[in-house]
Coordinates of C-alpha atoms in Angstrom, one line a residue:
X141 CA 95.4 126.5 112.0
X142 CA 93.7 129.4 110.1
X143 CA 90.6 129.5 107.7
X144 CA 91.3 131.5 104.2
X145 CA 90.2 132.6 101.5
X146 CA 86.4 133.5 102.2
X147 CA 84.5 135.8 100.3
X148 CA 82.7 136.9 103.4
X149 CA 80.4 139.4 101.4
X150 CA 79.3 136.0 100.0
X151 CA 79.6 133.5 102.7
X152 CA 78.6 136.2 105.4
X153 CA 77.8 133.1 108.1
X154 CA 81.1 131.9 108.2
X155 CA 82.6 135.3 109.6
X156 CA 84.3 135.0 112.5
X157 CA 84.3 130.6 112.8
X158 CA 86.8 128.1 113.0
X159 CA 87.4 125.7 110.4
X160 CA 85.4 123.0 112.2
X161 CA 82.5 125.2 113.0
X162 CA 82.5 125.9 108.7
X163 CA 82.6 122.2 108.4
X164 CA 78.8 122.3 110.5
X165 CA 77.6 124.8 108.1
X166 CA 78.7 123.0 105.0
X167 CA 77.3 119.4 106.5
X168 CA 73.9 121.2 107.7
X169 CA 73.8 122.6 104.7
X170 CA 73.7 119.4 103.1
X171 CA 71.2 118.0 105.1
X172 CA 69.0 120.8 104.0
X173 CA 68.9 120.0 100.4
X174 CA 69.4 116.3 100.5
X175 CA 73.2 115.9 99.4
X176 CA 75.0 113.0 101.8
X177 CA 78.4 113.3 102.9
X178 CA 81.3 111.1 103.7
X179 CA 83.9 112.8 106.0
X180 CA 87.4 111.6 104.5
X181 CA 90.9 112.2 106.9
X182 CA 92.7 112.9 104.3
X183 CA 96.2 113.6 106.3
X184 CA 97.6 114.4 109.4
X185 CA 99.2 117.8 108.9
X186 CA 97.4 119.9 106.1
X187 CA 98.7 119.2 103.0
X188 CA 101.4 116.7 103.7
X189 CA 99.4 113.4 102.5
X190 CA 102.0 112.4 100.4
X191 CA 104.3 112.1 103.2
X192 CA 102.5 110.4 105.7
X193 CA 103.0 106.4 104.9
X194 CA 101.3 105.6 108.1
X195 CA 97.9 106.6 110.5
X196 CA 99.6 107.9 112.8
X197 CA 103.3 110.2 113.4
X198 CA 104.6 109.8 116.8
X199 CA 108.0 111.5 115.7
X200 CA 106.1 114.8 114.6
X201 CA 106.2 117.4 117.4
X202 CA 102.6 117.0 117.8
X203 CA 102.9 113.7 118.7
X204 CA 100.2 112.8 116.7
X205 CA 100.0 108.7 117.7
X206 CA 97.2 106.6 117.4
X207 CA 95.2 107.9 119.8
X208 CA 94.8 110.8 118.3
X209 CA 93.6 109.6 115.2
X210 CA 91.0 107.4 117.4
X211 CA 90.1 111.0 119.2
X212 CA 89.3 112.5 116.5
X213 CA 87.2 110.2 114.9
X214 CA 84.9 109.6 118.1
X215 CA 84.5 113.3 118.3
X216 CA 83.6 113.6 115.0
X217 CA 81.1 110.5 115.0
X218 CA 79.5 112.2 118.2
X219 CA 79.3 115.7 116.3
X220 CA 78.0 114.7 113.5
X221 CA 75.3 111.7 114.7
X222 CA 71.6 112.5 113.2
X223 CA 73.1 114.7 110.6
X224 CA 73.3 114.1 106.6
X225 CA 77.0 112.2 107.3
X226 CA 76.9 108.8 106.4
X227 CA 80.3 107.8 106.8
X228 CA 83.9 107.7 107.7
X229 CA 86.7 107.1 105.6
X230 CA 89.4 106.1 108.0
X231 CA 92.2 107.4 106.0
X232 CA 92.9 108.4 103.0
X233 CA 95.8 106.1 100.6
X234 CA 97.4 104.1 102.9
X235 CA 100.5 103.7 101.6
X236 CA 104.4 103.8 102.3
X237 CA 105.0 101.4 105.4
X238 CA 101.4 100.5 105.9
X239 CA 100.6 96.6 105.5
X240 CA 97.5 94.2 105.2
X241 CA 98.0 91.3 107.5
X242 CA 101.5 90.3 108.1
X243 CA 100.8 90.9 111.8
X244 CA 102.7 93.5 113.2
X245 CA 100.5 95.7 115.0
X246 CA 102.4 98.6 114.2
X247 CA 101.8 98.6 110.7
X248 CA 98.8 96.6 109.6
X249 CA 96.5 98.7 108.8
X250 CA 93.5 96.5 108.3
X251 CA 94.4 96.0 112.8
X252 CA 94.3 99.6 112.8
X253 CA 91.0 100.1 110.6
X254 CA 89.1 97.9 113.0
X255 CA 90.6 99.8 116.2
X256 CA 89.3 103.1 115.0
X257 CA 86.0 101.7 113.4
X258 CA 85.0 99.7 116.5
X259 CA 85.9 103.2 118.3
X260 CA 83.6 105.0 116.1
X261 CA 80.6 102.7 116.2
X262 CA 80.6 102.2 120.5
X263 CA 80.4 106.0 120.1
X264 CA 77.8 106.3 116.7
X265 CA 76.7 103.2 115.9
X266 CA 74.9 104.0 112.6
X267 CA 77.8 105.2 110.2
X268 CA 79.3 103.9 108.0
X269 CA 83.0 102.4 108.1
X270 CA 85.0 102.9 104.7
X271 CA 88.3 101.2 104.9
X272 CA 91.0 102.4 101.6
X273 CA 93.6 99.2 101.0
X274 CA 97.3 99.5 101.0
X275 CA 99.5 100.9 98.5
X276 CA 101.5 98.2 97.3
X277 CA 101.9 97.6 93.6
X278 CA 98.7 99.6 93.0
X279 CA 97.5 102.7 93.4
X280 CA 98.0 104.5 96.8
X281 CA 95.4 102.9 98.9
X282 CA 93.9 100.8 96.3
X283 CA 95.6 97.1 96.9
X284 CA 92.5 95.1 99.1
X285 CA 93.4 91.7 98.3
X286 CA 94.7 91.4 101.9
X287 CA 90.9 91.2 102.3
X288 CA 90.4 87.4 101.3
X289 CA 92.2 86.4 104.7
X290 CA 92.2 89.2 107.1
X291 CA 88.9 90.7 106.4
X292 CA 87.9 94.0 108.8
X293 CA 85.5 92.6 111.6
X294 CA 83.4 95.5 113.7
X295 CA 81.4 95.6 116.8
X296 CA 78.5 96.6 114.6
X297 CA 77.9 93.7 111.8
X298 CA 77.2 94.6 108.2
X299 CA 79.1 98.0 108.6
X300 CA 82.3 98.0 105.8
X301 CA 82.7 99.2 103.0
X302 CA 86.3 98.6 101.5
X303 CA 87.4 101.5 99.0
X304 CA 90.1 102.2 96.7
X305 CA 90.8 105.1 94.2
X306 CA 91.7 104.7 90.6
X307 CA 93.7 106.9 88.1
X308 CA 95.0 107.4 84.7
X309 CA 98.3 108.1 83.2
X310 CA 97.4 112.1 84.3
X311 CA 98.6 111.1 87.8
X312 CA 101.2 108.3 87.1
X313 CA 102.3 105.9 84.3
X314 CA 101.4 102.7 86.0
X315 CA 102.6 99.5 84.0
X316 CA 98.8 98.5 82.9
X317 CA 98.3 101.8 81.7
X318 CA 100.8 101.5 79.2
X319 CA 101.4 97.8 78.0
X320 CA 100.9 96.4 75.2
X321 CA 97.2 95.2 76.2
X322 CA 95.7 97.8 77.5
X323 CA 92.9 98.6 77.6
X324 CA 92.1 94.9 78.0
X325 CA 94.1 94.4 80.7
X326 CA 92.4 96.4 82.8
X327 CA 89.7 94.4 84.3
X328 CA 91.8 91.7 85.0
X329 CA 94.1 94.3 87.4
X330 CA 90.9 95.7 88.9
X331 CA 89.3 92.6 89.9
X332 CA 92.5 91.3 91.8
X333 CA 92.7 94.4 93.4
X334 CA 89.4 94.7 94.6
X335 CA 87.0 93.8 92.1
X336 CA 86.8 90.2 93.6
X337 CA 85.4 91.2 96.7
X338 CA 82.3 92.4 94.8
X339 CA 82.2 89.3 92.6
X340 CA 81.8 86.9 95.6
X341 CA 79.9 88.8 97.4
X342 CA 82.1 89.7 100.5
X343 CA 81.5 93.4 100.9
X344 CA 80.6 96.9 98.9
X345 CA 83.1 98.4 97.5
X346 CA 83.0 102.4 97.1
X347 CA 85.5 104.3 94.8
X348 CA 86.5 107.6 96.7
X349 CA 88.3 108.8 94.1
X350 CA 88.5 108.7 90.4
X351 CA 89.5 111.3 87.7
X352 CA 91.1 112.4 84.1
X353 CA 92.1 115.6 82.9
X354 CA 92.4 114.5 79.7
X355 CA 96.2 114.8 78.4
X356 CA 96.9 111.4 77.2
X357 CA 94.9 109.8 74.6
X358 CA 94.4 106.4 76.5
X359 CA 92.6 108.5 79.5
X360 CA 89.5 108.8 77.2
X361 CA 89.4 104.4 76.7
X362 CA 90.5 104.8 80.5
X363 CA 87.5 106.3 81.6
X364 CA 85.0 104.5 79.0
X365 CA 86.0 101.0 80.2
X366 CA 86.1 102.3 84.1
X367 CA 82.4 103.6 84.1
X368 CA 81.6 100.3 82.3
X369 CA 83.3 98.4 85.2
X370 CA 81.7 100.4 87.9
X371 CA 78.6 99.9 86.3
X372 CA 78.7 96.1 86.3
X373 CA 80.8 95.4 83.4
X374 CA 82.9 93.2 85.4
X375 CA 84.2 91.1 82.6
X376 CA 85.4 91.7 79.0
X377 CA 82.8 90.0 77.4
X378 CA 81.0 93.3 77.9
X379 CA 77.6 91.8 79.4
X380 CA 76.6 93.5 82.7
X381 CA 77.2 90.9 85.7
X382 CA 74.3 92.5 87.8
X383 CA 71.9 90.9 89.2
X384 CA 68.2 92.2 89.4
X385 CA 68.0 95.1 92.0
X386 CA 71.6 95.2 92.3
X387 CA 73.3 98.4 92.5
X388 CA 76.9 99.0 90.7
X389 CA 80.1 100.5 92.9
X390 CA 79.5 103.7 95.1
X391 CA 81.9 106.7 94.0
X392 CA 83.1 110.1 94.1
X393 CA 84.7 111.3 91.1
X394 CA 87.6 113.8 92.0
X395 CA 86.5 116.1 92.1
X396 CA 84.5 119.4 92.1
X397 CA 87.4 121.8 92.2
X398 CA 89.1 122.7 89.0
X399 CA 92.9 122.6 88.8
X400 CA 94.9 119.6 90.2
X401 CA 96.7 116.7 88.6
X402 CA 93.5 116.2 87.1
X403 CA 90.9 118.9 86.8
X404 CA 87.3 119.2 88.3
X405 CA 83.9 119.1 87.0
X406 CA 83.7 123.0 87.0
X407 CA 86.4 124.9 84.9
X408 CA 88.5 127.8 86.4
X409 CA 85.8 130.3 86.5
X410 CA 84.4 127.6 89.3
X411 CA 80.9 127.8 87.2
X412 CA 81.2 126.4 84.3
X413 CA 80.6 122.8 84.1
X414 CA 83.2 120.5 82.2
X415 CA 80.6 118.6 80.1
X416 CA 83.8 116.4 78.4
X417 CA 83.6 114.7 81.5
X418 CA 79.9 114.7 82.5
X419 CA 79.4 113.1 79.0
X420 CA 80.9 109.9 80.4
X421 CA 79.9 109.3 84.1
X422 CA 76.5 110.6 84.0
X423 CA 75.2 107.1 83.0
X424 CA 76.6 106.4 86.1
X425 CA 74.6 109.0 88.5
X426 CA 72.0 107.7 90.5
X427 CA 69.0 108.8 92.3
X428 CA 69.0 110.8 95.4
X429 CA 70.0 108.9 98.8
X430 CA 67.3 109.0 101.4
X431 CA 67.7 111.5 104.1
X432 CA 65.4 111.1 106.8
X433 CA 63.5 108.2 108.3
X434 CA 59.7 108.5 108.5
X435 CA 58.1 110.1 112.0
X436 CA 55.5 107.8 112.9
X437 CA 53.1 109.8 114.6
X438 CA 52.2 107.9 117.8
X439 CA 48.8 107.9 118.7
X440 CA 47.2 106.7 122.1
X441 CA 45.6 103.4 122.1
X442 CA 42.3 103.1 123.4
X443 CA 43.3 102.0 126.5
X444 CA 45.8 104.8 126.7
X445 CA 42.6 107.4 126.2
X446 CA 40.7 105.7 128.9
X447 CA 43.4 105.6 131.1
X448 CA 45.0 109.1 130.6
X449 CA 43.6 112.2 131.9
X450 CA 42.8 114.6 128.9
X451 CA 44.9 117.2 130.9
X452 CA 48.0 115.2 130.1
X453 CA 49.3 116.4 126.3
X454 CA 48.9 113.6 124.4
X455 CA 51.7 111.6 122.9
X456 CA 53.1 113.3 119.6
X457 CA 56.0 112.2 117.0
X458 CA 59.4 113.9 117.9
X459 CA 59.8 116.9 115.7
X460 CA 63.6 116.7 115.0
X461 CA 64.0 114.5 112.2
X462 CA 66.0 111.5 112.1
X463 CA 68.1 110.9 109.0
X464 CA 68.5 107.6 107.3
X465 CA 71.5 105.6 107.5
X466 CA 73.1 102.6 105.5
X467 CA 74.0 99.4 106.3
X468 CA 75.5 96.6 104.0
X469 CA 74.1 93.4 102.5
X470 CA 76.9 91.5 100.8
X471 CA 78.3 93.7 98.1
X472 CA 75.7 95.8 98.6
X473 CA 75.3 98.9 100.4
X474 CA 71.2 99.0 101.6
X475 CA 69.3 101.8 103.1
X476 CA 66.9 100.8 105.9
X477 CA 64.6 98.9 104.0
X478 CA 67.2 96.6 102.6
X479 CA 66.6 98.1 99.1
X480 CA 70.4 98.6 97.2
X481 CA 71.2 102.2 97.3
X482 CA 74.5 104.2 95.5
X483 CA 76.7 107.0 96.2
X484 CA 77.3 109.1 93.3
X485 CA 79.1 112.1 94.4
X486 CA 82.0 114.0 94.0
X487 CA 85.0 115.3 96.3
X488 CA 85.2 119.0 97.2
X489 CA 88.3 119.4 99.0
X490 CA 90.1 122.0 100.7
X491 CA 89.3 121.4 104.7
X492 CA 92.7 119.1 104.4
X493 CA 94.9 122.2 103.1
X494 CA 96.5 125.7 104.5
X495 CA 93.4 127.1 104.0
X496 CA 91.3 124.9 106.3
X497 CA 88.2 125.7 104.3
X498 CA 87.0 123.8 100.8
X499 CA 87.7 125.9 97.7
X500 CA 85.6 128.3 95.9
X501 CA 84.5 130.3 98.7
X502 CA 86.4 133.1 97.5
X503 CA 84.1 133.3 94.8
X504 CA 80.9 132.1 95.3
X505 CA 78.5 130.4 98.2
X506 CA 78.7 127.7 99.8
X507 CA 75.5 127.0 99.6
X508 CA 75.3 128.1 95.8
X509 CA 78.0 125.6 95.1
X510 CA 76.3 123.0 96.9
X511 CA 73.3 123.6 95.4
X512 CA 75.4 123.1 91.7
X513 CA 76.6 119.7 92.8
X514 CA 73.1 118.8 94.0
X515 CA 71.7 120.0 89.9
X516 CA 74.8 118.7 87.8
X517 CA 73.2 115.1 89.3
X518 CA 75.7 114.1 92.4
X519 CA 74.1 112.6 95.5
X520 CA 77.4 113.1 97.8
X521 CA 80.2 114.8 98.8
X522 CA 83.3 113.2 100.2
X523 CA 84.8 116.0 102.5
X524 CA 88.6 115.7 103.0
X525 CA 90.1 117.2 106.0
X526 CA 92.9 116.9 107.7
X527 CA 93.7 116.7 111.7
X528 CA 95.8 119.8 111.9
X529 CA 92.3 121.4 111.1
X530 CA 90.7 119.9 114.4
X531 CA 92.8 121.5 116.5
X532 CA 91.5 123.2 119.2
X533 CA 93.9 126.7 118.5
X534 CA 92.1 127.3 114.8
X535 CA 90.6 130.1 114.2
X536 CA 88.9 131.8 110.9
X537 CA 91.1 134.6 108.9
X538 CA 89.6 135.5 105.6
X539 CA 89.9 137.6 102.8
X540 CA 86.8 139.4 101.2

């Protein structure tokens, strides 16, 4: 696989790097300003999500089989351990022939999920583990009420975070959508789907995708009532269910880049913000994640003085710092001093297409777009990417 479509007047320190080594640019760049990012695989073979219904292709001439898709993810946990990634979504939309629970070890994916987290965690034991449901009568990925009786269990307790995506009629004319009771049929279809795992408790749930473009006039009392959900409304009697402290659903809205089934925050010009939509999900922004732990500067005890010559250097804090990372609490996700944190971020994809590289670079910075995210209010980026872009045999081609 090739890089493509760089602006390398603009984004001189990416000349002459494979896609993966632009990925460590983007994530260090990241850590640098304080935006988090969640690493999502978005498909096998660039491009070709759609026509992937499980984690794994043994007929594909790669012979890309499970232990590949473990691989990859243990390389990736080890690469990017002590750096602003906080997470790994295993795989993006489940869908097709996947299953939740039915036992056969060649399809369930919630069997899989754990295979591949508990990989992850022996290998980086402080991410987190974001696990999408199954596709069936739902959106792709967004069906988790396998959960009540097969739960994910980990190595590493108080690590999952189930996710699901959630569209309008811009992307397909699901029944809710258009009967005759919508919109107040929608929180009922939510919380079967997911919404109950929040309600008692079980687990966080984090929204990895969401987004409108617009073209149908139900998208606008789509997007009003969604925001109200993942803000707490999870009821119709439209009191917030929240209690004190609590923190409503993590999410990246989909997503940065313009164009699509549903448009981006920015417009074509890849500059101009689309304030329609920032109108309704900024009341669901929240503050900035942590990013590093304190340094406790250790200083010798006075037995230590007596003891040690004052040749000897005396004992100093480490000076690389050490980022902060998340655990869960119930349907909470909690940072290290079990205060309820949020993701608000958006997707920025690109790494998962032909062009092994996220979009916009052809006409501005990376870091200038990052910076953007960072001042329209986001916290996070969810990075998709796809294995064909890990491949050994890539290597950067761009166009100035």
């Amino acid at each position: 696989s090739v890089t493509d479509g760089i602006n390398f007047f603009l984004n001189p320190d990416l000349q002459g790097l494979t896609p993966l080594e632009c990925m460590d640019k983007v994530i260090e760049y990241c850590g640098q300003i304080g935006l988090r990012v969640i690493l999502d695989r978005h498909s096998l073979r660039s491009n070709n999500f759609q026509n992937e219904g499980l984690w794994y292709f043994p007929t594909d001439p790669f012979n890309y089989g499970e232990q590949v898709f473990i691989d990859e993810w243990v390389m990736l946990a080890k690469r990017y351990a002590n750096t602003a990634v906080m997470g790994a979504d295993l795989w993006n939309e489940p869908k097709g022939q996947a299953t939740w629970g039915v036992g056969d070890a060649a399809t369930d994916w919630n069997e899989a999920a754990e295979r591949v987290g508990n990989a992850i965690l022996a290998a980086n034991p402080d991410w987190l583990i974001i696990v999408e449901g199954v596709g069936n009568n739902s959106w792709w990925g967004g069906n988790l009420q396998g959960v009540a009786a097969n739960p994910v269990n980990l190595i590493v307790p108080n690590k999952v975070v189930y996710s699901v995506h959630e569209y309008c009629q811009d992307v397909f004319n699901h029944t809710w959508l258009i009967d005759e009771t919508f919109p107040n049929n929608l929180r009922g279809v939510w919380n079967d789907n997911f919404g109950y795992i929040v309600k008692q408790d079980i687990a966080p749930v984090y929204v990895g995708e969401y987004g409108t473009a617009f073209r149908y006039p139900g998208d606008y009392t789509w997007l009003r009532h969604w925001v109200a959900y993942i803000n707490g409304e999870y009821s119709e009697d439209g009191v917030n269910d929240l209690k004190d402290g609590e923190q409503g659903l993590s999410w990246t809205f989909w997503a940065i880049n313009p164009g699509g089934d549903v448009g981006g925050v920015l417009e074509d010009d890849w500059i101009t913000v689309n304030e329609a939509k920032m109108a309704f999900i900024r009341s669901a922004l929240a503050p900035l994640l942590p990013t590093y732990d304190p340094i406790p500067t250790t200083q010798p005890t006075l037995l230590q003085s007596i003891l040690t010559p004052s040749s000897l250097s005396p004992i100093v804090a480490p000076t690389q710092p050490v980022f902060s990372y998340f655990h869960t609490k119930g349907s909470q996700i909690i940072d290290r001093n079990g205060r309820p944190i949020r993701i608000s971020g958006v997707n920025w994809y690109g790494f998962e297409g032909e062009a092994h590289i996220p979009q916009g670079l052809w006409i501005r910075s990376y870091q200038s777009l990052l910076d953007q995210i960072k001042t329209v209010g986001f916290t996070a980026i969810r990075l998709p990417y796809s294995t064909q872009m890990l491949q050994p045999t890539s290597v950067t081609d761009g166009i100035n």
